[in-house]
Amino acid sequence: MENLQDKVAVITGAGSGIGEGIARAVAAAGMRVVVADIDEGKAQAVAADIGSAAIAARVDVSDLASVEALRDAALDAFGAVHLVCNNAGVWIGAMMAEADIKDWRYLIDVNLYGVVHGVKTFLPLLIEQGEGHIVNTASMGGLISGPPEGLYTTTKFAVVGLSEALLMEVADKGVGVSVLCPGLVDTNLISQSFAVRADEYDPGINHEQPAPDTASGIAPLAVGERVVDAVRENGFYIITHDDYRDIIAMRHDSILSALDEHTARYGSTSGREVS
Ligand SMILES: NC(=O)c1ccc[n+]([C@@H]2O[C@H](COP(=O)([O-])OP(=O)(O)OC[C@H]3O[C@@H](n4cnc5c(N)ncnc54)[C@H](O)[C@@H]3O)[C@@H](O)[C@H]2O)c1
């Protein structure tokens, strides 16, 4: 979507961090923007600071009806939606041996169902108008994994897989897709994940695992500007850090080695699930 002027963006998790950075960057690019967050006060503060091009909305992305209400509010305010950033997310560090099932449910409901609900709700609209773009926020944790991030990376790998399939599904429908895979970004992810955790997901484990030092990360606005570039240029993988290259290469090499070992030991077999 090359021309963003006066187009409409809906950004979830935009009251803070990366979503706020995306909201500010798309507004600077001339878009009107719905700043949506479960923390309505934070959404209102960001929208007020952006100015008349922005409105605030409360949304709980883990709830389909709430995301549908967000779509309706965006259409009421601006008459169309062109860019949807399914960005809201939460983090828990937990070893799988110790995690409570409520920890799993919290991360899956927000990080995975949040994206599912955004796609389910907005995709038909974008396909019908023959123009639009969806950005799903995954993480470097959607490309590589390791403890104590097993629960988190489970959800983020799923977001990458969903996005790859979506890219192919909508390729001829005028709808672009990107998956955002940042490394460390200076946000409120760790504290906010506990602040907005609903009672139904509590109590989980005692969250004693060391958390990533997000304060040492890059600025959220820089990530937002990368998102704007990707939307304009229809880029799929949005990478913000290159310092994970070796680990990604190791992971891919070990998959290819397993394929080669299979062929060497059992001969060539076929039966494609995915073409
Ligand atoms: N900060 C990092 O280093 C980093 C790295 C890779 C990926 N990410 C991902 O970036 C996304 C944004 O996180 P961030 O780092 O900006 O954290 P953040 O906490 O600063 O911002 C996330 C926002 O999402 C909101 N939110 C949480 N649950 C919600 C829900 N159910 N419905 C609607 N809004 C909800 C929070 O209130 C918060 O304002 C997340 O998906 C996160 O997993 C972050």
Coordinates of C-alpha atoms and ligand atoms in Angstrom, one line a residue:
M1 CA 0.0 0.0 0.0
E2 CA 2.3 2.8 -1.3
N3 CA 0.1 5.8 -0.6
L4 CA -0.8 6.1 3.1
Q5 CA -2.1 9.6 3.1
D6 CA -5.5 9.8 4.9
K7 CA -5.8 6.0 5.0
V8 CA -7.0 4.5 8.3
A9 CA -4.9 2.3 10.6
V10 CA -6.1 0.3 13.6
I11 CA -3.3 -0.6 16.0
T12 CA -3.9 -2.9 19.0
G13 CA -1.7 -2.6 22.1
A14 CA -1.1 1.0 21.0
G15 CA -1.2 2.5 24.5
S16 CA 2.4 1.7 25.0
G17 CA 5.6 0.4 23.5
I18 CA 5.8 -0.9 19.9
G19 CA 2.1 -0.3 19.2
E20 CA 2.5 3.3 20.4
G21 CA 5.6 3.6 18.1
I22 CA 3.6 2.2 15.2
A23 CA 0.7 4.6 15.9
R24 CA 3.0 7.6 15.9
A25 CA 4.9 6.5 12.8
V26 CA 1.7 5.9 10.7
A27 CA 0.3 9.2 11.9
A28 CA 3.5 10.9 10.8
A29 CA 3.1 9.2 7.4
G30 CA -0.3 10.9 7.1
M31 CA -2.7 8.2 8.3
R32 CA -5.6 8.5 10.6
V33 CA -5.3 6.0 13.5
V34 CA -7.3 4.1 16.0
V35 CA -5.2 3.7 19.1
A36 CA -6.6 0.6 20.7
D37 CA -5.6 -0.9 24.0
I38 CA -7.0 -2.8 27.0
D39 CA -5.6 0.0 29.1
E40 CA -8.0 2.8 28.0
G41 CA -6.2 5.5 29.9
K42 CA -2.9 4.8 28.0
A43 CA -4.7 4.6 24.7
Q44 CA -6.3 8.0 25.4
A45 CA -3.0 9.6 26.3
V46 CA -1.3 8.4 23.1
A47 CA -4.3 9.5 20.9
A48 CA -4.4 12.9 22.6
D49 CA -0.7 13.4 22.0
I50 CA -1.0 12.4 18.3
G51 CA -3.8 14.9 17.9
S52 CA -6.9 15.1 15.7
A53 CA -5.8 12.3 13.3
A54 CA -6.2 9.8 16.2
I55 CA -9.0 8.4 18.3
A56 CA -8.6 6.0 21.3
A57 CA -10.6 2.8 21.8
R58 CA -10.6 0.1 24.5
V59 CA -10.2 -3.4 23.2
D60 CA -9.5 -6.8 24.8
V61 CA -8.0 -8.7 21.9
S62 CA -8.6 -12.0 23.6
D63 CA -12.3 -11.4 23.2
L64 CA -13.7 -11.7 19.6
A65 CA -16.7 -9.5 20.4
S66 CA -14.5 -6.8 21.7
V67 CA -12.4 -6.9 18.5
E68 CA -15.6 -6.7 16.4
A69 CA -16.7 -3.7 18.4
L70 CA -13.3 -2.1 17.7
R71 CA -13.9 -2.6 13.9
D72 CA -17.3 -1.0 14.2
A73 CA -15.9 2.0 16.2
A74 CA -13.2 2.4 13.5
L75 CA -15.8 2.4 10.7
D76 CA -18.0 4.8 12.6
A77 CA -15.2 7.2 13.2
F78 CA -13.4 7.0 9.8
G79 CA -15.6 5.1 7.4
A80 CA -12.9 2.6 6.4
V81 CA -10.0 0.5 7.6
H82 CA -6.8 0.0 5.5
L83 CA -4.1 -1.1 7.9
V84 CA -4.6 -3.5 10.8
C85 CA -1.7 -4.1 13.2
N86 CA -2.4 -7.0 15.5
N87 CA 0.2 -6.0 17.9
A88 CA -1.1 -6.4 21.5
G89 CA 0.8 -9.0 23.4
V90 CA 2.0 -10.1 26.8
W91 CA 5.1 -12.0 28.2
I92 CA 5.6 -14.5 30.9
G93 CA 8.9 -16.2 31.6
A94 CA 8.3 -19.8 32.8
M95 CA 9.8 -23.2 32.6
M96 CA 7.3 -25.5 31.1
A97 CA 7.8 -28.0 34.0
E98 CA 6.6 -25.3 36.4
A99 CA 4.1 -23.2 34.4
D100 CA 0.5 -23.2 35.5
I101 CA -2.1 -23.9 32.8
K102 CA -3.4 -20.4 33.5
D103 CA 0.0 -19.0 32.3
W104 CA -0.4 -21.0 29.0
R105 CA -4.0 -19.8 28.6
Y106 CA -3.0 -16.1 29.2
L107 CA -0.3 -16.1 26.6
I108 CA -2.3 -18.1 24.0
D109 CA -5.5 -16.1 24.5
V110 CA -3.7 -12.7 24.1
N111 CA -0.8 -13.4 21.8
L112 CA -2.3 -16.0 19.5
Y113 CA -6.1 -15.5 19.7
G114 CA -5.5 -11.8 19.7
V115 CA -4.1 -12.1 16.2
V116 CA -6.7 -14.7 15.1
H117 CA -9.5 -12.4 16.2
G118 CA -7.9 -9.4 14.3
V119 CA -7.6 -11.5 11.1
K120 CA -11.1 -13.0 11.4
T121 CA -12.7 -9.6 12.0
F122 CA -10.8 -7.3 9.6
L123 CA -9.7 -9.6 6.7
P124 CA -13.2 -9.8 5.0
L125 CA -13.3 -6.0 5.0
L126 CA -9.9 -5.6 3.4
I127 CA -10.6 -8.3 0.8
E128 CA -13.9 -6.7 0.0
Q129 CA -12.4 -3.3 -0.6
G130 CA -9.5 -4.9 -2.6
E131 CA -6.9 -2.9 -0.6
G132 CA -5.3 -3.2 2.7
H133 CA -2.5 -4.5 4.8
I134 CA -2.2 -6.6 8.0
V135 CA 0.8 -6.5 10.2
N136 CA 1.0 -9.2 12.9
T137 CA 3.5 -8.7 15.7
A138 CA 5.4 -11.9 16.5
S139 CA 9.0 -11.6 17.8
M140 CA 12.5 -13.0 17.3
G141 CA 10.9 -15.5 19.6
G142 CA 8.8 -16.5 16.7
L143 CA 11.9 -17.6 14.7
I144 CA 14.1 -19.0 17.5
S145 CA 13.2 -20.4 20.9
G146 CA 14.7 -21.2 24.3
P147 CA 13.9 -21.3 28.0
P148 CA 12.4 -19.6 29.9
E149 CA 10.4 -18.4 26.9
G150 CA 8.8 -21.7 25.9
L151 CA 5.2 -20.5 26.5
Y152 CA 5.9 -17.1 24.8
T153 CA 7.7 -18.6 21.8
T154 CA 4.9 -21.2 21.3
T155 CA 2.5 -18.3 20.6
K156 CA 5.0 -16.3 18.5
F157 CA 5.9 -19.3 16.3
A158 CA 2.2 -19.7 15.7
V159 CA 1.9 -16.0 14.7
V160 CA 4.7 -16.5 12.2
G161 CA 3.0 -19.6 10.7
L162 CA -0.4 -18.0 10.6
S163 CA 1.2 -14.9 8.8
E164 CA 3.1 -17.0 6.2
A165 CA -0.1 -18.9 5.3
L166 CA -2.1 -15.7 5.2
L167 CA 0.4 -14.1 2.9
M168 CA -0.2 -16.8 0.4
E169 CA -3.9 -16.9 0.9
V170 CA -4.4 -13.2 0.1
A171 CA -1.6 -12.8 -2.5
D172 CA -4.1 -12.1 -5.4
K173 CA -6.6 -10.1 -3.3
G174 CA -4.9 -6.7 -3.0
V175 CA -4.1 -7.4 0.7
G176 CA -0.6 -7.3 2.0
V177 CA 0.7 -9.1 5.0
S178 CA 3.8 -8.5 7.2
V179 CA 5.1 -10.3 10.3
L180 CA 7.0 -8.1 12.7
C181 CA 9.9 -10.0 14.5
P182 CA 11.7 -7.6 16.7
G183 CA 14.5 -8.4 19.1
L184 CA 14.7 -6.3 22.3
V185 CA 12.7 -3.1 22.2
D186 CA 12.5 -0.6 25.1
T187 CA 8.9 -1.0 26.2
N188 CA 6.7 -1.8 29.2
L189 CA 6.2 -5.4 28.2
I190 CA 7.2 -7.1 31.4
S191 CA 5.4 -4.8 33.9
Q192 CA 2.3 -4.2 31.7
S193 CA 1.9 -8.0 31.2
F194 CA 1.3 -8.4 34.9
A195 CA -0.7 -5.1 35.2
V196 CA -3.4 -6.1 32.7
R197 CA -3.5 -9.8 33.5
A198 CA -7.2 -10.6 34.1
D199 CA -8.3 -12.4 37.2
E200 CA -9.3 -15.5 35.2
Y201 CA -5.6 -16.1 34.5
D202 CA -4.5 -15.7 38.1
P203 CA -2.8 -17.0 40.1
G204 CA -0.2 -18.4 37.8
I205 CA 3.3 -19.3 38.8
N206 CA 5.5 -17.1 40.8
H207 CA 7.2 -15.3 38.0
E208 CA 10.7 -15.6 39.2
Q209 CA 12.4 -16.3 35.8
P210 CA 14.8 -13.6 34.7
A211 CA 13.0 -11.3 32.3
P212 CA 14.6 -9.8 29.2
D213 CA 16.1 -6.4 29.8
T214 CA 13.8 -4.6 27.5
A215 CA 15.2 -1.2 28.7
S216 CA 18.4 -2.1 26.7
G217 CA 16.4 -2.4 23.6
I218 CA 15.9 -0.1 20.6
A219 CA 13.3 2.7 20.6
P220 CA 9.7 1.8 19.7
L221 CA 9.4 4.6 17.2
A222 CA 12.3 3.1 15.2
V223 CA 10.2 -0.1 15.0
G224 CA 7.2 1.9 14.0
E225 CA 9.1 3.5 11.1
R226 CA 10.2 0.0 9.9
V227 CA 6.6 -1.0 9.9
V228 CA 5.7 2.0 7.7
D229 CA 8.5 1.1 5.2
A230 CA 7.2 -2.5 5.1
V231 CA 3.6 -1.5 4.5
R232 CA 4.6 0.9 1.7
E233 CA 7.0 -1.7 0.1
N234 CA 4.8 -4.8 0.8
G235 CA 7.6 -6.4 2.8
F236 CA 6.8 -9.6 4.6
Y237 CA 9.4 -10.3 7.4
I238 CA 10.0 -7.1 9.3
I239 CA 13.4 -7.6 11.0
T240 CA 14.7 -4.9 13.4
H241 CA 17.8 -6.7 14.8
D242 CA 20.4 -8.7 12.9
D243 CA 22.2 -10.1 16.0
Y244 CA 20.2 -13.3 15.9
R245 CA 21.5 -14.3 12.4
D246 CA 23.7 -17.2 13.6
I247 CA 21.0 -18.7 15.8
I248 CA 18.5 -18.6 13.0
A249 CA 21.0 -20.1 10.6
M250 CA 21.8 -22.9 13.1
R251 CA 18.1 -23.7 13.5
H252 CA 17.6 -23.9 9.7
D253 CA 20.8 -25.9 9.2
S254 CA 19.7 -28.5 11.8
I255 CA 16.3 -28.9 9.9
L256 CA 18.1 -29.3 6.6
S257 CA 20.6 -31.8 8.2
A258 CA 17.6 -33.8 9.5
L259 CA 16.2 -33.9 6.0
D260 CA 19.5 -35.0 4.5
E261 CA 19.9 -37.7 7.2
H262 CA 16.4 -39.0 6.4
T263 CA 17.2 -39.3 2.7
A264 CA 20.6 -40.9 3.4
R265 CA 19.0 -43.5 5.8
Y266 CA 15.6 -44.2 4.3
G267 CA 15.8 -43.0 0.8
S268 CA 13.7 -40.3 -0.9
T269 CA 10.0 -40.2 0.2
S270 CA 7.3 -37.8 -0.8
G271 CA 3.8 -36.9 0.2
R272 CA 3.5 -33.2 0.4
E273 CA 1.1 -31.7 3.0
V274 CA 1.9 -28.2 1.8
S275 CA 2.6 -27.3 -1.9
Ligands
LIG1 N1 9.5 -5.3 23.8 C1 10.2 -6.2 23.2 O1 11.4 -6.4 23.3 C2 9.4 -7.1 22.2 C3 10.2 -7.9 21.3 C4 9.5 -8.7 20.4 C5 8.2 -8.7 20.3 N2 7.4 -7.9 21.2 C6 6.0 -7.9 21.0 O2 5.6 -6.6 20.7 C7 4.2 -6.5 21.1 C8 4.0 -5.2 21.9 O3 4.6 -5.3 23.1 P1 5.5 -4.2 23.8 O4 6.9 -4.7 24.0 O5 5.3 -2.9 23.1 O6 4.9 -4.1 25.3 P2 4.0 -3.0 26.0 O7 3.5 -3.7 27.2 O8 4.7 -1.7 26.1 O9 2.8 -2.8 25.0 C9 1.8 -3.8 24.8 C10 0.4 -3.2 24.9 O10 -0.6 -4.2 24.7 C11 -1.6 -4.0 25.7 N3 -2.4 -5.2 25.9 C12 -2.0 -6.2 26.7 N4 -3.0 -7.2 26.7 C13 -4.0 -6.7 25.8 C14 -5.2 -7.2 25.4 N5 -5.7 -8.4 25.9 N6 -6.0 -6.5 24.6 C15 -5.5 -5.3 24.1 N7 -4.4 -4.7 24.5 C16 -3.6 -5.4 25.4 C17 -1.0 -3.4 26.9 O11 -1.9 -2.7 27.7 C18 0.2 -2.6 26.3 O12 -0.3 -1.2 26.2 C19 3.8 -7.7 21.9 O13 3.1 -8.6 21.0 C20 5.2 -8.3 22.2 O14 5.1 -9.7 22.4 C21 8.0 -7.1 22.1

